[in-house]
Amino acid sequence: MRNNRTTKGNNRRPNALAILKEAQKLATEGNVNEALSLLRKALSIAKKTGDRKAQSLIHSELGLCYQEKGQTSQALKEFEKAFQVTPQSSTCLLMLGTVYLERGGLEGAGRYLIRAMALAEKEYRKGRFAKDPSNLLNACILLSRASRNLATESLQFGLKKFPNHPLLKQELEALTGT
């Protein structure tokens, strides 16, 4: 765990973000329980140091791990904690939307995904979001399989933001029969 430490003078102290990276690697390799253990340690450090960004990232990763284990209630709690720490994060909103979608909460999913889409567009325009937020639009399209009204609203909102998005146009045409 050498890479999980930082040196400041002669004092060595754990670095929450370095531990988060190690936990993400473990989770990617399928070692979710080990990742959860490291994430709890990283969260404790982030809280002690007052690092709110690290806290949000760690809560999000905890949520993803719980989601991977099929523990959607616990995942939802972690995503909500991440959102409480950083309420202006499209990623937090996206994660909340997907867990609601996974649990069958279509209204909650739509509410969070629409907000995520709008916020991602603002982040993208300000240069804070590295990629085009099309992944958020695609998540909204998933709703069309389950809720016609919510999907129509989501797609129309998406077309206002991205008027030439071919997949959005195609999905809206299929949904409305025009």
PDB file of C-alpha atoms in Angstrom:
ATOM      1  CA  MET A   1       0.000   0.000   0.000  1.00  0.00           C
ATOM      2  CA  ARG A   2       2.936   2.313  -0.622  1.00  0.00           C
ATOM      3  CA  ASN A   3       1.027   4.250  -3.240  1.00  0.00           C
ATOM      4  CA  ASN A   4      -1.692   4.991  -0.682  1.00  0.00           C
ATOM      5  CA  ARG A   5       0.524   7.274   1.364  1.00  0.00           C
ATOM      6  CA  THR A   6       1.720  10.802   0.884  1.00  0.00           C
ATOM      7  CA  THR A   7       4.691  12.369   2.511  1.00  0.00           C
ATOM      8  CA  LYS A   8       4.441  15.773   4.076  1.00  0.00           C
ATOM      9  CA  GLY A   9       7.640  16.602   5.892  1.00  0.00           C
ATOM     10  CA  ASN A  10       8.523  13.603   8.031  1.00  0.00           C
ATOM     11  CA  ASN A  11       4.880  12.706   8.708  1.00  0.00           C
ATOM     12  CA  ARG A  12       3.303  10.018   6.575  1.00  0.00           C
ATOM     13  CA  ARG A  13      -0.477  10.017   6.419  1.00  0.00           C
ATOM     14  CA  PRO A  14      -2.982   8.133   4.303  1.00  0.00           C
ATOM     15  CA  ASN A  15      -4.360   9.860   1.230  1.00  0.00           C
ATOM     16  CA  ALA A  16      -8.108   9.309   0.707  1.00  0.00           C
ATOM     17  CA  LEU A  17      -7.940   9.715  -3.081  1.00  0.00           C
ATOM     18  CA  ALA A  18      -5.049   7.257  -3.423  1.00  0.00           C
ATOM     19  CA  ILE A  19      -7.009   4.710  -1.389  1.00  0.00           C
ATOM     20  CA  LEU A  20     -10.067   5.416  -3.566  1.00  0.00           C
ATOM     21  CA  LYS A  21      -8.017   4.622  -6.690  1.00  0.00           C
ATOM     22  CA  GLU A  22      -6.859   1.335  -5.190  1.00  0.00           C
ATOM     23  CA  ALA A  23     -10.455   0.468  -4.239  1.00  0.00           C
ATOM     24  CA  GLN A  24     -11.646   1.248  -7.770  1.00  0.00           C
ATOM     25  CA  LYS A  25      -8.992  -1.087  -9.142  1.00  0.00           C
ATOM     26  CA  LEU A  26     -10.114  -3.849  -6.773  1.00  0.00           C
ATOM     27  CA  ALA A  27     -13.768  -3.334  -7.710  1.00  0.00           C
ATOM     28  CA  THR A  28     -12.909  -3.470 -11.420  1.00  0.00           C
ATOM     29  CA  GLU A  29     -11.116  -6.769 -10.804  1.00  0.00           C
ATOM     30  CA  GLY A  30     -14.243  -8.131  -9.087  1.00  0.00           C
ATOM     31  CA  ASN A  31     -13.003  -7.816  -5.511  1.00  0.00           C
ATOM     32  CA  VAL A  32     -15.977  -5.737  -4.406  1.00  0.00           C
ATOM     33  CA  ASN A  33     -15.856  -6.675  -0.711  1.00  0.00           C
ATOM     34  CA  GLU A  34     -12.191  -5.688  -0.459  1.00  0.00           C
ATOM     35  CA  ALA A  35     -12.991  -2.470  -2.309  1.00  0.00           C
ATOM     36  CA  LEU A  36     -15.781  -1.688   0.166  1.00  0.00           C
ATOM     37  CA  SER A  37     -13.382  -2.125   3.072  1.00  0.00           C
ATOM     38  CA  LEU A  38     -10.853   0.271   1.543  1.00  0.00           C
ATOM     39  CA  LEU A  39     -13.569   2.764   0.645  1.00  0.00           C
ATOM     40  CA  ARG A  40     -14.770   2.909   4.247  1.00  0.00           C
ATOM     41  CA  LYS A  41     -11.203   3.638   5.335  1.00  0.00           C
ATOM     42  CA  ALA A  42     -10.835   6.334   2.658  1.00  0.00           C
ATOM     43  CA  LEU A  43     -14.142   7.907   3.689  1.00  0.00           C
ATOM     44  CA  SER A  44     -13.016   8.114   7.297  1.00  0.00           C
ATOM     45  CA  ILE A  45      -9.838   9.903   6.213  1.00  0.00           C
ATOM     46  CA  ALA A  46     -11.717  12.278   3.892  1.00  0.00           C
ATOM     47  CA  LYS A  47     -14.111  13.210   6.697  1.00  0.00           C
ATOM     48  CA  LYS A  48     -11.241  13.849   9.127  1.00  0.00           C
ATOM     49  CA  THR A  49      -9.479  16.100   6.619  1.00  0.00           C
ATOM     50  CA  GLY A  50     -12.687  17.834   5.502  1.00  0.00           C
ATOM     51  CA  ASP A  51     -12.132  16.896   1.850  1.00  0.00           C
ATOM     52  CA  ARG A  52     -15.703  17.207   0.517  1.00  0.00           C
ATOM     53  CA  LYS A  53     -14.806  16.329  -3.069  1.00  0.00           C
ATOM     54  CA  ALA A  54     -13.134  13.108  -1.942  1.00  0.00           C
ATOM     55  CA  GLN A  55     -16.139  12.335   0.275  1.00  0.00           C
ATOM     56  CA  SER A  56     -18.494  12.679  -2.681  1.00  0.00           C
ATOM     57  CA  LEU A  57     -16.310  10.519  -4.928  1.00  0.00           C
ATOM     58  CA  ILE A  58     -15.997   7.851  -2.243  1.00  0.00           C
ATOM     59  CA  HIS A  59     -19.743   7.793  -1.536  1.00  0.00           C
ATOM     60  CA  SER A  60     -20.325   7.427  -5.286  1.00  0.00           C
ATOM     61  CA  GLU A  61     -17.887   4.534  -5.511  1.00  0.00           C
ATOM     62  CA  LEU A  62     -19.474   2.902  -2.453  1.00  0.00           C
ATOM     63  CA  GLY A  63     -22.825   3.215  -4.225  1.00  0.00           C
ATOM     64  CA  LEU A  64     -21.447   1.595  -7.370  1.00  0.00           C
ATOM     65  CA  CYS A  65     -20.035  -1.293  -5.330  1.00  0.00           C
ATOM     66  CA  TYR A  66     -23.341  -1.838  -3.542  1.00  0.00           C
ATOM     67  CA  GLN A  67     -25.165  -1.599  -6.858  1.00  0.00           C
ATOM     68  CA  GLU A  68     -22.846  -4.250  -8.287  1.00  0.00           C
ATOM     69  CA  LYS A  69     -23.671  -6.505  -5.331  1.00  0.00           C
ATOM     70  CA  GLY A  70     -27.390  -5.997  -5.997  1.00  0.00           C
ATOM     71  CA  GLN A  71     -27.871  -3.992  -2.797  1.00  0.00           C
ATOM     72  CA  THR A  72     -29.788  -1.141  -4.413  1.00  0.00           C
ATOM     73  CA  SER A  73     -31.141   0.279  -1.134  1.00  0.00           C
ATOM     74  CA  GLN A  74     -27.625   0.713   0.211  1.00  0.00           C
ATOM     75  CA  ALA A  75     -26.447   2.014  -3.180  1.00  0.00           C
ATOM     76  CA  LEU A  76     -29.207   4.620  -3.130  1.00  0.00           C
ATOM     77  CA  LYS A  77     -28.160   5.771   0.358  1.00  0.00           C
ATOM     78  CA  GLU A  78     -24.561   6.225  -0.780  1.00  0.00           C
ATOM     79  CA  PHE A  79     -25.535   8.086  -3.954  1.00  0.00           C
ATOM     80  CA  GLU A  80     -27.775  10.359  -1.869  1.00  0.00           C
ATOM     81  CA  LYS A  81     -24.851  11.077   0.473  1.00  0.00           C
ATOM     82  CA  ALA A  82     -22.644  11.909  -2.523  1.00  0.00           C
ATOM     83  CA  PHE A  83     -25.357  14.234  -3.813  1.00  0.00           C
ATOM     84  CA  GLN A  84     -25.692  15.942  -0.413  1.00  0.00           C
ATOM     85  CA  VAL A  85     -21.969  16.704  -0.446  1.00  0.00           C
ATOM     86  CA  THR A  86     -21.913  17.924  -4.081  1.00  0.00           C
ATOM     87  CA  PRO A  87     -25.467  18.822  -5.165  1.00  0.00           C
ATOM     88  CA  GLN A  88     -24.264  20.534  -8.349  1.00  0.00           C
ATOM     89  CA  SER A  89     -22.809  17.344  -9.833  1.00  0.00           C
ATOM     90  CA  SER A  90     -24.378  15.830 -12.931  1.00  0.00           C
ATOM     91  CA  THR A  91     -22.616  12.559 -12.127  1.00  0.00           C
ATOM     92  CA  CYS A  92     -24.325  12.313  -8.728  1.00  0.00           C
ATOM     93  CA  LEU A  93     -27.687  13.019 -10.339  1.00  0.00           C
ATOM     94  CA  LEU A  94     -27.003  10.416 -13.033  1.00  0.00           C
ATOM     95  CA  MET A  95     -26.155   7.776 -10.435  1.00  0.00           C
ATOM     96  CA  LEU A  96     -29.293   8.565  -8.443  1.00  0.00           C
ATOM     97  CA  GLY A  97     -31.366   8.341 -11.617  1.00  0.00           C
ATOM     98  CA  THR A  98     -29.926   4.988 -12.628  1.00  0.00           C
ATOM     99  CA  VAL A  99     -30.486   3.406  -9.217  1.00  0.00           C
ATOM    100  CA  TYR A 100     -34.102   4.639  -9.205  1.00  0.00           C
ATOM    101  CA  LEU A 101     -34.460   3.195 -12.701  1.00  0.00           C
ATOM    102  CA  GLU A 102     -32.995  -0.114 -11.537  1.00  0.00           C
ATOM    103  CA  ARG A 103     -35.471  -0.213  -8.634  1.00  0.00           C
ATOM    104  CA  GLY A 104     -38.425   0.556 -10.914  1.00  0.00           C
ATOM    105  CA  GLY A 105     -38.916   4.105  -9.620  1.00  0.00           C
ATOM    106  CA  LEU A 106     -39.566   5.676 -12.992  1.00  0.00           C
ATOM    107  CA  GLU A 107     -40.678   9.080 -11.713  1.00  0.00           C
ATOM    108  CA  GLY A 108     -37.622   9.445  -9.492  1.00  0.00           C
ATOM    109  CA  ALA A 109     -35.371   8.198 -12.274  1.00  0.00           C
ATOM    110  CA  GLY A 110     -36.806  10.668 -14.740  1.00  0.00           C
ATOM    111  CA  ARG A 111     -36.605  13.543 -12.280  1.00  0.00           C
ATOM    112  CA  TYR A 112     -32.918  12.928 -11.544  1.00  0.00           C
ATOM    113  CA  LEU A 113     -31.925  12.097 -15.123  1.00  0.00           C
ATOM    114  CA  ILE A 114     -33.555  15.233 -16.522  1.00  0.00           C
ATOM    115  CA  ARG A 115     -31.752  17.360 -13.915  1.00  0.00           C
ATOM    116  CA  ALA A 116     -28.507  15.511 -14.657  1.00  0.00           C
ATOM    117  CA  MET A 117     -28.887  16.192 -18.355  1.00  0.00           C
ATOM    118  CA  ALA A 118     -29.482  19.918 -17.825  1.00  0.00           C
ATOM    119  CA  LEU A 119     -26.580  20.234 -15.391  1.00  0.00           C
ATOM    120  CA  ALA A 120     -24.223  18.226 -17.630  1.00  0.00           C
ATOM    121  CA  GLU A 121     -24.988  20.588 -20.480  1.00  0.00           C
ATOM    122  CA  LYS A 122     -24.025  23.566 -18.278  1.00  0.00           C
ATOM    123  CA  GLU A 123     -20.860  21.774 -17.127  1.00  0.00           C
ATOM    124  CA  TYR A 124     -19.961  20.940 -20.723  1.00  0.00           C
ATOM    125  CA  ARG A 125     -20.422  24.538 -21.872  1.00  0.00           C
ATOM    126  CA  LYS A 126     -18.219  25.782 -19.012  1.00  0.00           C
ATOM    127  CA  GLY A 127     -15.531  23.235 -19.902  1.00  0.00           C
ATOM    128  CA  ARG A 128     -15.918  21.291 -16.643  1.00  0.00           C
ATOM    129  CA  PHE A 129     -17.336  18.201 -18.308  1.00  0.00           C
ATOM    130  CA  ALA A 130     -14.808  16.551 -20.595  1.00  0.00           C
ATOM    131  CA  LYS A 131     -17.278  14.682 -22.782  1.00  0.00           C
ATOM    132  CA  ASP A 132     -20.493  15.479 -24.574  1.00  0.00           C
ATOM    133  CA  PRO A 133     -23.272  14.537 -22.114  1.00  0.00           C
ATOM    134  CA  SER A 134     -24.885  12.142 -24.611  1.00  0.00           C
ATOM    135  CA  ASN A 135     -24.630   9.304 -22.084  1.00  0.00           C
ATOM    136  CA  LEU A 136     -27.215  11.155 -20.012  1.00  0.00           C
ATOM    137  CA  LEU A 137     -29.482  11.420 -23.021  1.00  0.00           C
ATOM    138  CA  ASN A 138     -29.100   7.715 -23.646  1.00  0.00           C
ATOM    139  CA  ALA A 139     -30.069   6.984 -20.031  1.00  0.00           C
ATOM    140  CA  CYS A 140     -33.218   9.029 -20.562  1.00  0.00           C
ATOM    141  CA  ILE A 141     -33.955   7.013 -23.689  1.00  0.00           C
ATOM    142  CA  LEU A 142     -33.972   3.871 -21.539  1.00  0.00           C
ATOM    143  CA  LEU A 143     -36.992   5.304 -19.788  1.00  0.00           C
ATOM    144  CA  SER A 144     -38.942   5.120 -23.044  1.00  0.00           C
ATOM    145  CA  ARG A 145     -39.172   1.392 -22.620  1.00  0.00           C
ATOM    146  CA  ALA A 146     -41.099   1.843 -19.380  1.00  0.00           C
ATOM    147  CA  SER A 147     -42.895   5.179 -19.240  1.00  0.00           C
ATOM    148  CA  ARG A 148     -44.248   6.814 -22.377  1.00  0.00           C
ATOM    149  CA  ASN A 149     -45.033  10.248 -20.886  1.00  0.00           C
ATOM    150  CA  LEU A 150     -41.796  10.561 -18.973  1.00  0.00           C
ATOM    151  CA  ALA A 151     -39.807   9.354 -21.970  1.00  0.00           C
ATOM    152  CA  THR A 152     -41.523  11.853 -24.268  1.00  0.00           C
ATOM    153  CA  GLU A 153     -40.750  14.689 -21.859  1.00  0.00           C
ATOM    154  CA  SER A 154     -37.137  13.546 -21.509  1.00  0.00           C
ATOM    155  CA  LEU A 155     -36.628  13.236 -25.245  1.00  0.00           C
ATOM    156  CA  GLN A 156     -38.211  16.616 -25.964  1.00  0.00           C
ATOM    157  CA  PHE A 157     -35.982  18.218 -23.355  1.00  0.00           C
ATOM    158  CA  GLY A 158     -32.972  16.494 -24.892  1.00  0.00           C
ATOM    159  CA  LEU A 159     -33.886  17.745 -28.354  1.00  0.00           C
ATOM    160  CA  LYS A 160     -34.067  21.306 -27.044  1.00  0.00           C
ATOM    161  CA  LYS A 161     -30.478  20.945 -25.857  1.00  0.00           C
ATOM    162  CA  PHE A 162     -29.226  18.867 -28.796  1.00  0.00           C
ATOM    163  CA  PRO A 163     -31.595  19.588 -31.726  1.00  0.00           C
ATOM    164  CA  ASN A 164     -29.629  17.516 -34.246  1.00  0.00           C
ATOM    165  CA  HIS A 165     -29.099  14.400 -32.134  1.00  0.00           C
ATOM    166  CA  PRO A 166     -30.209  11.603 -34.538  1.00  0.00           C
ATOM    167  CA  LEU A 167     -30.891   8.973 -31.879  1.00  0.00           C
ATOM    168  CA  LEU A 168     -33.120  11.342 -29.910  1.00  0.00           C
ATOM    169  CA  LYS A 169     -35.100  12.223 -33.035  1.00  0.00           C
ATOM    170  CA  GLN A 170     -35.498   8.554 -33.935  1.00  0.00           C
ATOM    171  CA  GLU A 171     -36.634   7.567 -30.435  1.00  0.00           C
ATOM    172  CA  LEU A 172     -39.127  10.447 -30.212  1.00  0.00           C
ATOM    173  CA  GLU A 173     -40.581   9.562 -33.621  1.00  0.00           C
ATOM    174  CA  ALA A 174     -40.933   5.919 -32.583  1.00  0.00           C
ATOM    175  CA  LEU A 175     -42.486   6.887 -29.267  1.00  0.00           C
ATOM    176  CA  THR A 176     -45.013   9.364 -30.634  1.00  0.00           C
ATOM    177  CA  GLY A 177     -45.659   7.584 -33.928  1.00  0.00           C
ATOM    178  CA  THR A 178     -44.834  10.636 -36.059  1.00  0.00           C
TER     179      THR A 178
END
